[in-house]
Structures are given as C-alpha cells and as structure tokens.
Coordinates of C-alpha atoms and ligand atoms in Angstrom, one line a residue:
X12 CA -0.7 -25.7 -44.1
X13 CA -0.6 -29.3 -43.5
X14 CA 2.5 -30.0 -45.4
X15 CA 4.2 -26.9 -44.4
X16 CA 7.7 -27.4 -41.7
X17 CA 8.3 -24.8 -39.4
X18 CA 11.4 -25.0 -37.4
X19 CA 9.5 -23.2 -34.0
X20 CA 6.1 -23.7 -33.4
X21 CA 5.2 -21.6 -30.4
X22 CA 1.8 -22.5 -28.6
X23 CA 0.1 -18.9 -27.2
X24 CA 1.0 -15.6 -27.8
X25 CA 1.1 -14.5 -24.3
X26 CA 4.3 -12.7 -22.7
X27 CA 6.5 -15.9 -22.5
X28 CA 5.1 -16.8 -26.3
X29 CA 5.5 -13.9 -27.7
X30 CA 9.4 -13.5 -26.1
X31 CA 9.8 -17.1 -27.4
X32 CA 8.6 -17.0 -30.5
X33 CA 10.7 -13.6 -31.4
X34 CA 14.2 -14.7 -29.6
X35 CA 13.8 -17.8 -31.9
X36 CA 13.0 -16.0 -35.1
X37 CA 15.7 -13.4 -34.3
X38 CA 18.1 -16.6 -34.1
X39 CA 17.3 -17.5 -37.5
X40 CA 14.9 -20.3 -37.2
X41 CA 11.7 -20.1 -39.3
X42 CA 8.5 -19.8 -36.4
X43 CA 5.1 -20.2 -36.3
X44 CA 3.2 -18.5 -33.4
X45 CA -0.3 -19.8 -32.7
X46 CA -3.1 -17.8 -30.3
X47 CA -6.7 -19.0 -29.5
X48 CA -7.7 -15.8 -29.1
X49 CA -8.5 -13.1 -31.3
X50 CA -5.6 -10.5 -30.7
X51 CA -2.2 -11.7 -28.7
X52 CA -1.5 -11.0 -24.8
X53 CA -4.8 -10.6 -23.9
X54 CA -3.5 -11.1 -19.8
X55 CA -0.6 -9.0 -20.6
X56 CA -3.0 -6.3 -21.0
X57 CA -4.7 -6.0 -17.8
X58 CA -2.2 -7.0 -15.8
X59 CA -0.5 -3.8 -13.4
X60 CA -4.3 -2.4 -13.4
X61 CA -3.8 -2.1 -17.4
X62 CA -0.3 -0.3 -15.8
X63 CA 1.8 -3.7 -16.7
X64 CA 4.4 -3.8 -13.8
X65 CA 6.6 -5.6 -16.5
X66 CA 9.8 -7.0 -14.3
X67 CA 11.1 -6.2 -10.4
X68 CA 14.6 -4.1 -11.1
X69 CA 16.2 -5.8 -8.3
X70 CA 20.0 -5.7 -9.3
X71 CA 21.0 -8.5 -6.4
X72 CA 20.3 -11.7 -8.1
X73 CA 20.0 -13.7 -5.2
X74 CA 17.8 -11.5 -3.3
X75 CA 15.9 -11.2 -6.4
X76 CA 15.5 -15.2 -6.3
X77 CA 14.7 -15.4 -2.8
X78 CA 11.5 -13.7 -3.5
X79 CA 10.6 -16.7 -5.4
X80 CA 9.6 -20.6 -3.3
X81 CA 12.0 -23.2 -3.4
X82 CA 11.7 -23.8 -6.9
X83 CA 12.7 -20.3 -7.6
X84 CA 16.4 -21.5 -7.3
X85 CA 15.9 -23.0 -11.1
X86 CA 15.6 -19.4 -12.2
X87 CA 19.8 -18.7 -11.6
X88 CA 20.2 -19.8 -14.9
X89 CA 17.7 -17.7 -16.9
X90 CA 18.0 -15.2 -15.2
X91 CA 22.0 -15.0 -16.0
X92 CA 20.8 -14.6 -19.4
X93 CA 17.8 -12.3 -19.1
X94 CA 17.5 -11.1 -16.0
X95 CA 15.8 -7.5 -14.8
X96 CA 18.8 -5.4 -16.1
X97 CA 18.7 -7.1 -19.8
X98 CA 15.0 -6.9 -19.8
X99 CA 15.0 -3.0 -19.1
X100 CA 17.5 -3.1 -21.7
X101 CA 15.6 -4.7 -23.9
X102 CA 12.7 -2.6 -24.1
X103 CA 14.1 0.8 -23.8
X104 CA 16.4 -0.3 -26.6
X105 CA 12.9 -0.9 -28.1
X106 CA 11.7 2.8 -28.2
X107 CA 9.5 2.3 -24.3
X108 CA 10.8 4.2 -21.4
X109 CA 9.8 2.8 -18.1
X110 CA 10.1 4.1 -14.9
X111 CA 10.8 2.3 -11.5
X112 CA 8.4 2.6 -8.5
X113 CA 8.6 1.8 -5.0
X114 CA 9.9 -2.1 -4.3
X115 CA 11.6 -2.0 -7.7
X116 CA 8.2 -2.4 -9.5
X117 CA 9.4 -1.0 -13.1
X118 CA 6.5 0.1 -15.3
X119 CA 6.6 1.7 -19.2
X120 CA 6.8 5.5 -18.8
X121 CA 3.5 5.5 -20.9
X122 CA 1.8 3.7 -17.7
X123 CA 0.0 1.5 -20.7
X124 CA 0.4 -2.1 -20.6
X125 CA -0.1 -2.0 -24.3
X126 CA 3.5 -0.4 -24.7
X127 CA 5.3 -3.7 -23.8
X128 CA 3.0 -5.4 -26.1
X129 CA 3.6 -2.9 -28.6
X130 CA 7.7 -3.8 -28.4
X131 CA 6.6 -7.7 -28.7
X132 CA 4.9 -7.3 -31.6
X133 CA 7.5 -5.3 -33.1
X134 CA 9.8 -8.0 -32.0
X135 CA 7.9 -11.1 -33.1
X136 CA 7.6 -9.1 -37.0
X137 CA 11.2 -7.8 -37.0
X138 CA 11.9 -11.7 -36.5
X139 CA 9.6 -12.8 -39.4
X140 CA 7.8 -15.0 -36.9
X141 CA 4.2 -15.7 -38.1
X142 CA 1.5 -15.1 -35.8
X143 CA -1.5 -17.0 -36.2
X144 CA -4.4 -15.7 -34.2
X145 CA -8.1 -17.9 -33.8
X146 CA -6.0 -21.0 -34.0
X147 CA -6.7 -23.5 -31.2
X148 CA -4.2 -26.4 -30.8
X149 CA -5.8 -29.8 -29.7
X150 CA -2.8 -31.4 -28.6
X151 CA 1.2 -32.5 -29.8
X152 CA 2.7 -35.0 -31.8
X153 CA 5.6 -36.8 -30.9
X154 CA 7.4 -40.5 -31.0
X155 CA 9.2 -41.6 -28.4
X156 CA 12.2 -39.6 -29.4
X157 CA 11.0 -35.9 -30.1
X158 CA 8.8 -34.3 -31.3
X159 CA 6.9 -33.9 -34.5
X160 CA 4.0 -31.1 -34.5
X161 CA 0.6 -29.9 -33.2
X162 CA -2.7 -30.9 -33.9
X163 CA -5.1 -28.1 -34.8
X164 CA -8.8 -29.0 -35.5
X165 CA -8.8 -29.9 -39.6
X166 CA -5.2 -31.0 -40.1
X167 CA -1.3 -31.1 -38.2
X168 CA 1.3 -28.6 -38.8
X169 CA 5.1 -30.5 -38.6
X170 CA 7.8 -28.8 -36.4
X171 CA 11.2 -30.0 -35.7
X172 CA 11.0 -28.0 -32.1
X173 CA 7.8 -27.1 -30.3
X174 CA 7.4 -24.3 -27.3
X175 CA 4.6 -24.7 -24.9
X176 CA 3.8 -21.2 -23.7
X177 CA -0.1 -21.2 -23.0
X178 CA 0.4 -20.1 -19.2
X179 CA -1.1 -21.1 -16.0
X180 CA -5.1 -21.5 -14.9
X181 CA -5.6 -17.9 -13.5
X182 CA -8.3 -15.7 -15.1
X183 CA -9.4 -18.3 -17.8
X184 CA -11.6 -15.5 -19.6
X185 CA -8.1 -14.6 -20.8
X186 CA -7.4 -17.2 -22.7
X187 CA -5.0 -19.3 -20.0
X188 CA -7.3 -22.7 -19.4
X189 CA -4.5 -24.7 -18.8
X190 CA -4.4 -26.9 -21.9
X191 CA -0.9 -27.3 -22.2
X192 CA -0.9 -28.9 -18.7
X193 CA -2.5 -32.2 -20.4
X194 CA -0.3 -32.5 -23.3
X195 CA 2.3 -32.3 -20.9
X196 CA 0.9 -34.7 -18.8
X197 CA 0.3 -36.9 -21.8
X198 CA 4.4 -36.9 -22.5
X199 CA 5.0 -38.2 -18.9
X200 CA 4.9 -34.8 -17.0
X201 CA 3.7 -34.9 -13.5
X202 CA 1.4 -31.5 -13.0
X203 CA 1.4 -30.3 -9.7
X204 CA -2.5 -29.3 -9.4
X205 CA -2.8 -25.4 -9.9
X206 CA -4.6 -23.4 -7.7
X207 CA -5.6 -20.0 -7.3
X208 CA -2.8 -18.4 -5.4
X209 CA -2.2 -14.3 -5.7
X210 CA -6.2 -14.1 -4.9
X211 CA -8.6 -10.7 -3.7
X212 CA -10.2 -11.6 -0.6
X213 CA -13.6 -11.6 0.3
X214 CA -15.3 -10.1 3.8
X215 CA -18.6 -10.2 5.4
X216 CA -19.4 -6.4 5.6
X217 CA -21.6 -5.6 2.6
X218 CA -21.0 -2.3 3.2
X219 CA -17.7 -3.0 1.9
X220 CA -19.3 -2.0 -1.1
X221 CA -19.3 1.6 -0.9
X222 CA -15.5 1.4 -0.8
X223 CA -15.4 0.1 -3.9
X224 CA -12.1 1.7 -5.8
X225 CA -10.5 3.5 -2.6
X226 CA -7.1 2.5 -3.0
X227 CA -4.2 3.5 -0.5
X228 CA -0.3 3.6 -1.1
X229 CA 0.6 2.0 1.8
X230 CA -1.3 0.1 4.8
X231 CA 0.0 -1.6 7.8
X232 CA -2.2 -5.2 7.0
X233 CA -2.8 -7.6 9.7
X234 CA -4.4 -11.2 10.2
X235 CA -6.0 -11.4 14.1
X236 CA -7.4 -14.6 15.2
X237 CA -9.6 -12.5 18.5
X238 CA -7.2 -10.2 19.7
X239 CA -3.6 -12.3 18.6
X240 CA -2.1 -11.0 15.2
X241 CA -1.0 -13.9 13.2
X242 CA 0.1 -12.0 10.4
X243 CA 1.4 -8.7 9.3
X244 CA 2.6 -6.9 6.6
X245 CA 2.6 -3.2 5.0
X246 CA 1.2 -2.6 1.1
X247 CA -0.9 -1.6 -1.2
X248 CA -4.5 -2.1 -0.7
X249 CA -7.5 -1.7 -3.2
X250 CA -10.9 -1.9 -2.1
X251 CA -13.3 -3.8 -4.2
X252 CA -17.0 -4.5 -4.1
X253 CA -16.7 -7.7 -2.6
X254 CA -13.5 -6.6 -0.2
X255 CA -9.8 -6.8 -0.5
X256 CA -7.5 -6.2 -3.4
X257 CA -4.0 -4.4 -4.1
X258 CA -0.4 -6.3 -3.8
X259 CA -0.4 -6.2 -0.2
X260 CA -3.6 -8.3 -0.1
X261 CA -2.8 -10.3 -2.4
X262 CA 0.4 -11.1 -1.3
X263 CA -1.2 -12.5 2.3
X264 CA -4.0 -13.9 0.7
X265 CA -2.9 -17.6 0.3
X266 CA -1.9 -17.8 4.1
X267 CA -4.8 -16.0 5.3
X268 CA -6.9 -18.4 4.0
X269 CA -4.7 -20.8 5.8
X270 CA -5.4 -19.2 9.2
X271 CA -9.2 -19.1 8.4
X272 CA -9.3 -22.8 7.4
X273 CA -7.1 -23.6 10.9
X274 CA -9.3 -21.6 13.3
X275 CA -12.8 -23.2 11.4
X276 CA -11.1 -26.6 12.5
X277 CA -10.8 -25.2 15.8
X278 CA -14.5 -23.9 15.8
X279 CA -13.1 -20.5 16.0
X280 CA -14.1 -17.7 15.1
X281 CA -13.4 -16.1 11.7
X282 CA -10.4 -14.2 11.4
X283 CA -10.2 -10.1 11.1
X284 CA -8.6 -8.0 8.7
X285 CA -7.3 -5.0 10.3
X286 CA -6.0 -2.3 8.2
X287 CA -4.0 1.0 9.3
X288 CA -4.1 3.5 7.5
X289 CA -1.7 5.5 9.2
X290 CA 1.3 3.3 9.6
X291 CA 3.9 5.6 10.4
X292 CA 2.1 7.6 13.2
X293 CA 1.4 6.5 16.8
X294 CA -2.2 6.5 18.5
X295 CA -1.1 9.3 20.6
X296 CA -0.1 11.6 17.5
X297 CA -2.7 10.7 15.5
X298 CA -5.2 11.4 18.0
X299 CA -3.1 14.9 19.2
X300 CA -3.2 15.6 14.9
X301 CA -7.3 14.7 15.4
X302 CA -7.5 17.1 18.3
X303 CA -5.9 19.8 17.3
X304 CA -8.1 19.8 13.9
X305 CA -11.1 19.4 16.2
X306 CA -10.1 22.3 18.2
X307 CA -9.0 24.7 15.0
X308 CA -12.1 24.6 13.5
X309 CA -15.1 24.1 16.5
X310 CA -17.8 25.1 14.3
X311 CA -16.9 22.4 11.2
X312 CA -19.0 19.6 11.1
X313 CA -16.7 16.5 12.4
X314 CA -17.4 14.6 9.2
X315 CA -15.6 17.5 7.2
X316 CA -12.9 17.6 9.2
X317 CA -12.5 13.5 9.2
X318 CA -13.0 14.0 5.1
X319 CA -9.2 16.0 5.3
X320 CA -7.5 13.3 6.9
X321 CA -8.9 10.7 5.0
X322 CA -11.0 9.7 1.7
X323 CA -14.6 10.9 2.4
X324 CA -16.0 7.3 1.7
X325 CA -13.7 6.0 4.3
X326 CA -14.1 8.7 6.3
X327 CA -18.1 8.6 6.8
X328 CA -18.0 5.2 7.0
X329 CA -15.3 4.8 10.2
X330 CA -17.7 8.0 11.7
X331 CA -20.7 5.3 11.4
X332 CA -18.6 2.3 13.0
X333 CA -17.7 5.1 15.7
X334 CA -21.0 6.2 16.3
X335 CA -22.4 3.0 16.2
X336 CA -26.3 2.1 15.6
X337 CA -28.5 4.8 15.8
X338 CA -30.5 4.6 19.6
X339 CA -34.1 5.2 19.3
X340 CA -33.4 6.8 23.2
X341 CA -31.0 9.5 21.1
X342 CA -32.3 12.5 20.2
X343 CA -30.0 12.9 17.3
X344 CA -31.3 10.3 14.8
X345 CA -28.7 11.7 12.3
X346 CA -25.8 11.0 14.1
X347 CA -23.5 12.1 11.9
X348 CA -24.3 15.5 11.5
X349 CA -22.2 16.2 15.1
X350 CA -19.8 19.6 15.2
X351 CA -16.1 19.6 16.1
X352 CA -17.0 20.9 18.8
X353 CA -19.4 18.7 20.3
X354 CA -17.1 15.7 20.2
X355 CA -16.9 13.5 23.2
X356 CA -13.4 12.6 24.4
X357 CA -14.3 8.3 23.9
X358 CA -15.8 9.3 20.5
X359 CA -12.6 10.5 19.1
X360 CA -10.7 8.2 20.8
X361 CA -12.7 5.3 18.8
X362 CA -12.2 7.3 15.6
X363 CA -8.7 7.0 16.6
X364 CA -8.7 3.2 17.1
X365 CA -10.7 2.7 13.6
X366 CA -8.1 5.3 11.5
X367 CA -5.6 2.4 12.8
X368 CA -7.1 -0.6 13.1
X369 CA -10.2 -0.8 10.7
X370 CA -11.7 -4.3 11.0
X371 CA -13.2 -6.1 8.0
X372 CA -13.9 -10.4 8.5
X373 CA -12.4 -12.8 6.3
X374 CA -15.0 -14.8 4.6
X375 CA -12.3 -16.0 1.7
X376 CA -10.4 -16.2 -0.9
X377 CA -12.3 -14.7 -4.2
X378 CA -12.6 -17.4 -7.1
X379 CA -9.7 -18.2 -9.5
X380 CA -11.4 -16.3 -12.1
X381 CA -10.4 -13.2 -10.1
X382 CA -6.9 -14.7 -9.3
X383 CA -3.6 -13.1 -11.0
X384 CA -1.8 -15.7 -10.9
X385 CA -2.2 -19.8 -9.9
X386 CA 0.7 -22.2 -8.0
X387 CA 1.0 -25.1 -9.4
X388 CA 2.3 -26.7 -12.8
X389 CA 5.3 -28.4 -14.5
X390 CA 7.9 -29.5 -11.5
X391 CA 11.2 -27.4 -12.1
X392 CA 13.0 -30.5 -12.1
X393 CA 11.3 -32.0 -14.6
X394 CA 12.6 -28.9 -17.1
X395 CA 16.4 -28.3 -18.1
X396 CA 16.4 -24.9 -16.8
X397 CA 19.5 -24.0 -19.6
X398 CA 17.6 -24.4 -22.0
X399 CA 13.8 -25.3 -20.8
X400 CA 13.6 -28.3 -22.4
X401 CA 11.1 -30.8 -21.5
X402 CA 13.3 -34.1 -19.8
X403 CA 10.8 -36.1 -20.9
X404 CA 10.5 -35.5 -25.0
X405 CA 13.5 -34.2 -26.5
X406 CA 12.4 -31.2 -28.9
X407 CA 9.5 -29.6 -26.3
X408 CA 9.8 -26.4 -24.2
X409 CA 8.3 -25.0 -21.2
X410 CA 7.9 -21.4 -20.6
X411 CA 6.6 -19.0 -18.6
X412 CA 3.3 -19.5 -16.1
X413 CA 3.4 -22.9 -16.7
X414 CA 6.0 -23.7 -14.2
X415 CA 5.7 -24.6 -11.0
X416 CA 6.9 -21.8 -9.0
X417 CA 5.3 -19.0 -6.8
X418 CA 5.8 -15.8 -6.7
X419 CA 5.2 -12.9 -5.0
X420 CA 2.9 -9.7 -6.9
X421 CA 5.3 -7.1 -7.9
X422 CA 6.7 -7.6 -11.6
X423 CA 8.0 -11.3 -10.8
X424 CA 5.7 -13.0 -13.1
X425 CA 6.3 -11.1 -16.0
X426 CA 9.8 -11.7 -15.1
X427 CA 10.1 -15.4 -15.0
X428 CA 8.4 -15.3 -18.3
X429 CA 10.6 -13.1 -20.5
X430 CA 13.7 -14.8 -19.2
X431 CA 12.1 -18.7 -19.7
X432 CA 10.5 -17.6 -23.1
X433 CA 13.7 -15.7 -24.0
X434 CA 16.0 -19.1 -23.4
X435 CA 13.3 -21.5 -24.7
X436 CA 13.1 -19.5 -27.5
X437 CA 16.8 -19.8 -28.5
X438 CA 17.1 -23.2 -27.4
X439 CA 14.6 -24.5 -29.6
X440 CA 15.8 -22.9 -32.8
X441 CA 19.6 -24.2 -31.8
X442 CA 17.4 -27.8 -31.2
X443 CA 15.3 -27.3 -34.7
X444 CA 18.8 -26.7 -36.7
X445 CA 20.5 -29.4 -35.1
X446 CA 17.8 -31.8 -36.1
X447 CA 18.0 -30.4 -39.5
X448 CA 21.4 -31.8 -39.4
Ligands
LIG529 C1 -5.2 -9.1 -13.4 C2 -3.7 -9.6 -13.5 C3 -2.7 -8.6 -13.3 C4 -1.4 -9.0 -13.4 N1 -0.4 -8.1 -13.2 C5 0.9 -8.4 -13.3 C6 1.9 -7.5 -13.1 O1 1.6 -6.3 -13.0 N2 3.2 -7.9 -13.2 C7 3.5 -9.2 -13.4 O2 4.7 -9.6 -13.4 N3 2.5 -10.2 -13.6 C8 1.3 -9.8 -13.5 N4 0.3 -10.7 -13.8 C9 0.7 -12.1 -14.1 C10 1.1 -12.1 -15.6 O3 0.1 -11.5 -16.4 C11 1.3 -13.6 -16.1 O4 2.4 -14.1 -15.3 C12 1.7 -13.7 -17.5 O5 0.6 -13.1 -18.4 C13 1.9 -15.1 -17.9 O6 2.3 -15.2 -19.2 P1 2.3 -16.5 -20.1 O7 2.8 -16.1 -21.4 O8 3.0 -17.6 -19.4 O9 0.8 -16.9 -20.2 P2 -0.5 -16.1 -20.6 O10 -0.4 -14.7 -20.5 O11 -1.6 -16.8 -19.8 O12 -0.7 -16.5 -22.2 C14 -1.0 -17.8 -22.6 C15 -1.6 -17.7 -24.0 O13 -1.8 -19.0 -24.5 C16 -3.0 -19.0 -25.3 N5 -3.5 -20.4 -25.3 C17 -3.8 -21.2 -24.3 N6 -4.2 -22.4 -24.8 C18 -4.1 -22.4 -26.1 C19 -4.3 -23.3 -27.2 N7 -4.8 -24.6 -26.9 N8 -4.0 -23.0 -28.4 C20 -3.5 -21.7 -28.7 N9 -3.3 -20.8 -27.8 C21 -3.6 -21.1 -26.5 C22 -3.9 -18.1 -24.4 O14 -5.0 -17.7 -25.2 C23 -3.0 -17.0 -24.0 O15 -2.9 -15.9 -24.9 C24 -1.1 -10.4 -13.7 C25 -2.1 -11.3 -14.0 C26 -3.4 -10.9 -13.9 C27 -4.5 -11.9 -14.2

C-alpha cells in the first residue's frame, strides 16, 4: 500500500467522514477512507437514543445559525451549500423517509439511526471510495507547502489532499479520542481545549435511582440558588441512574454547572433542580384536577389515584417526599397505604407543590465519557469555511466535530457535519486534481 496515491485520504468514518469521503469520490477523485474501529459511525449509531435526530429542518438560515455561539456565523457558507433542506433531500432521494418532530428535530421514518448510516455506506460504495476499517493513523505528512500523506503503524500511504474528520473528545469508547487535534496542532493549529459540554447531570438523591428511564415530553426546568430561579427552560427530560438526562438537561447543563461553581465560591449552598411536570396548568387547577379525582373515587387508595396523573415511579415517590419520614408517634407506619378519602387538605396541597416543582440537588456535571458532544477544537478562523481548508497547510481539511463551535442538542451536530464534510469533501478532490496539474 505504501506506494499506492490516492487523491482523498479521509481520516474516520464517522458522519462528517463518511459525507466527505463520498462527496469526493462522487466528484471524481480516487479516495481512501480510513476507520480505527471495527465497523464505521460507531457514534452515529447511538446518537438520537439509537433514534439519530440527523439535522434541525429549520428553513430560516439565520435563525438556524443563531442557535449556534459566535463561531456559528462561519457556518453561512456551508450551509448555502448543504444546509437542512438539501440534507432532507439528500437522504430521502437515498431511499430513507424521515419525519420531523417537535423543534424541527427531523429523524428517519424507520426511527433507526442505522438507516442514515445505511444511505452513507451506499454513498461512500456508489462513489468507489475505499473504506478501510482497523486502520489507525499515527499522524500526517507534509512540507511546508502541502501535504503529502498519513502515517499508519508499518508504512505511509501518499495523498495529494487529506481530510481530517476524526471528531471531537466526547464518548471516547466510540472511537473520537481526539487524535486529529495534535496533528493539527503539529501544523500550527491552535486547539482550543475541549471539554465536555452537552453533559447529563448528576444529583445527590440516590433515590434518583428508581427513576431510572422515566422520560417526560416536556418539563418546565429550573436552576434555584435557595428560593431565586437563575435559570429556566422547558424540554425533554430523561431520568437516569445517577440523575438528569434528555435535551432539555442537557441543554442547561454547562451553565448550571456555572451557577454551582459560583455559589460554592460564595460558600452557598448547592443549587436545586426543580422540575414541573405540569407546565401548562396552574397550582390552582392542578390541585382542583387533584380534588376532584380525590373526591370521585373516596374509597381508591391515594397512591392509585396519583399513579393516573403521573408515572407510578414518580408518583410513589412524590407520595413519600409528601408524606415525609415515617414518625415512630404515627400509627400508620405504612404511610402510603392512605385512601382518597382520608387525605388532609396540606397533604394534597404538598403533592400539589411537588407535581410542580419536584426538587433534585445539583452535585455535577456527569464525566465526558457520558457527554454527547465537547466545546472546544480548531478556531473557525483558522479554517477557510468555502472550502474547509486548513490556513495553515495547503492540501488539509477540517470537518465536522472538530471545530470549534457549540451547539445546542437537537439535530445541530449532525448538521454541521454533513454540510463541512460535504464541502471538504469536494474541495479536496477539486485541491487533489489541481495538484495533479
Ligand atoms: C450519545 C450521543 C447522542 C447524540 N445524538 C445526536 C443527535 O441525535 N443529533 C445530532 O445532531 N448529534 C448527536 N450527537 C452528536 C453527533 O453524534 C456528533 O456530532 C457526530 O457523530 C460527530 O461526527 P464526526 O464525524 O465529526 O466525528 P465522530 O462521529 O466522532 O467520528 C470520528 C471517527 O474517526 C475515527 N478516528 C478517530 N481517530 C482516528 C485515527 N487516528 N485513525 C482512524 N480513525 C480515527 C473514530 O473511530 C470515529 O469513527 C450525539 C452524540 C452522542 C455521543
């Protein structure tokens, strides 16, 4: 292999890869595709909950940027070319149907992540792209002109253009351990330091634990430091065994662990996590709704009634925080075995309180393994967003999570990758004939 030229050499076979590595085969250019791992898109996979929420359809570009940082402003010009409406295109013209969800999410109609990587593969083969899988690349070559190839292990492969597309530092058992950033670094690339950044969240309450998997479409989320709410939002939440998951979470994460940092300087106390799981009604009416259940069926026991309104899980365990600790002075040690009819007024008015502001303590923010995606990476000024090529080696192109821009959970990721890999792609085959003279 060592003797062998390839016009494209694309480093991972992730979304951005894989888009790369077929746009430039498609183009004409002879590519090489080379994955670590055993099978391509590994992260691809699980990401949507194994769903893959594969792009935002937002039709109004700008609002569609503004969900990015600062640095999402780089993203005009991709997008232009690729943007949610040509992606959509792109894989229903594939064979997948998708479907759009609330907040524009857009998802394959098969709800299976593996049908986008289905179209990829189809894509990268329909190119002639070849896909080397188990191949780890040690590092590039290059002269102070361009570049010249990778290095594997036993030998070098030459390439008149190379794509870097081995994502970001979030969940490294997938394959993303941030290689490219020191190669890049290496060719006068400044990095800014990744860190974990759409991130579950940890709380103190073990019993957290019995909620594992109770997911809910939409919460009203707030941060309170005592009784001030610093932040809030409504989302999707997931409950895990440690705490906090679900877009909505995840989407506060980063700041919340801002908050807790501030008030530990202050010597506060940690901050609360209240969730409400019945955003669109009032105390009053939730508690008239709660009445008039209590009062059409007297004989229920209140626990079965709570279990209607809400997930039994959730629903014994608010009628525990309600109840409180068992008294020894009580003669009902099994405090939860009380009738509808035996309800005090303050007790359902507490239940009321906890079905709308159910309070869990921030402890923090879960490890990057759990993380879906990191901040951090290459500087979008160091990167000629036309065509993603590296401004520091002529020949080298960036794509996908290795930029350095955040996003917000919600098909944005996925997004930024087809459109970079899609123009890298092209770019670097137009680069690889024009150095073929
Ligand atoms: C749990 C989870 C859920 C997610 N859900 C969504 C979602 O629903 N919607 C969304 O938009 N985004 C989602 N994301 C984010 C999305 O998956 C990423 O943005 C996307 O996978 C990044 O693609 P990439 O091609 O840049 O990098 P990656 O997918 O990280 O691919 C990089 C590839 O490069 C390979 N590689 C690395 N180093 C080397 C090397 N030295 N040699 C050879 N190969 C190498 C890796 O093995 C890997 O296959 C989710 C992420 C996670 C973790």
């Amino acid at each position: 292999m060592s003797s062998e030229l390839y016009d494209v050499v694309v480093i991972g076979a992730g979304p951005a890869g894989l888009m790369a590595a077929g746009a430039a085969g498609a183009a004409g250019a002879r590519v090489l595709l080379l994955e670590k791992n055993r099978e391509p898109g590994r992260k691809l996979l699980i990401s949507g909950g194994g769903r893959c929420n594969f792009t935002n359809a937002e039709s109004d570009m700008h609002r569609l940027i503004s969900r990015y940082d600062a640095e999402g402003k780089a993203l005009f010009s991709p997008f232009a070319r690729m943007g949610p409406t040509q992606v959509l295109e792109f894989f229903a013209s594939r064979g997948m149907p998708y479907k759009i969800e609330d907040n524009n999410r857009a998802f394959p109609r098969s709800d299976k992540s593996n049908s986008v990587l289905q179209v990829l593969l189809d894509y990268i083969e329909n190119s002639n792209v070849r896909l080397l899988t188990r191949v780890t690349v040690k590092g590039l070559r290059y002269n102070s002109l361009r570049v010249q190839g990778v290095h594997l292990d036993n030998h070098d492969i030459d390439a008149r253009s190379i794509v870097v597309a081995t994502g970001g530092l979030a969940r490294p058992d997938t394959g993303s351990t941030g290689d490219g950033f020191s190669w890049l670094e290496q060719v006068g690339h400044s990095i800014v330091r990744p860190e974990p950044s759409l991130v579950p969240v940890v709380v103190e309450e073990d019993w957290v634990t019995e909620l594992q998997g109770l997911a809910f479409g939409e919460v009203r989320i707030s941060l309170r430091l005592g009784e001030k709410t610093i932040l809030k939002t409504d989302g999707k939440v997931l409950f895990t065994h440690f705490g906090l998951s679900g877009p909505g979470i995840l989407n506060l994460a980063t700041r919340m662990s801002q908050v807790a940092a501030e008030a530990r300087k202050q010597g506060a106390a940690a901050p609360t996590i209240c969730l409400n799981f019945f955003p669109g009604l009032d105390g009053g009416l939730l508690d008239r709704r709660l009445q008039d259940e209590l009062g059409a069926y007297p004989r229920r026991q209140l626990r079965t009634i709570l279990e209607t309104m809400l997930p039994p899980r959730l629903a014994r365990r608010i009628l525990v925080e309600a109840l409180g600790p068992p008294s020894p002075n009580t003669a009902n040690t099994n405090n939860t075995e009380i009738t509808a009819s035996e309800v005090p007024k303050q007790l359902r008015k507490r239940i009321v309180i906890l079905m709308q502001e159910f309070r869990l303590t921030y402890r923090e923010l879960q490890s990057e393994d759990w993380a879906v995606v990191s901040s951090g990476g290459v500087p979008t000024v160091e990167v000629d967003f036309r065509s993603m090529e590296s401004k520091r080696v002529r020949g080298l192109f960036v794509c996908g999570d290795m930029l350095n821009i955040n996003r917000p959970s919600g098909g944005y990721s996925l997004q930024i990758c087809w459109a970079t890999g899609y123009v890298a792609g092209l770019a670097a085959a137009d680069a690889a004939s024009a150095a073929h003279g």
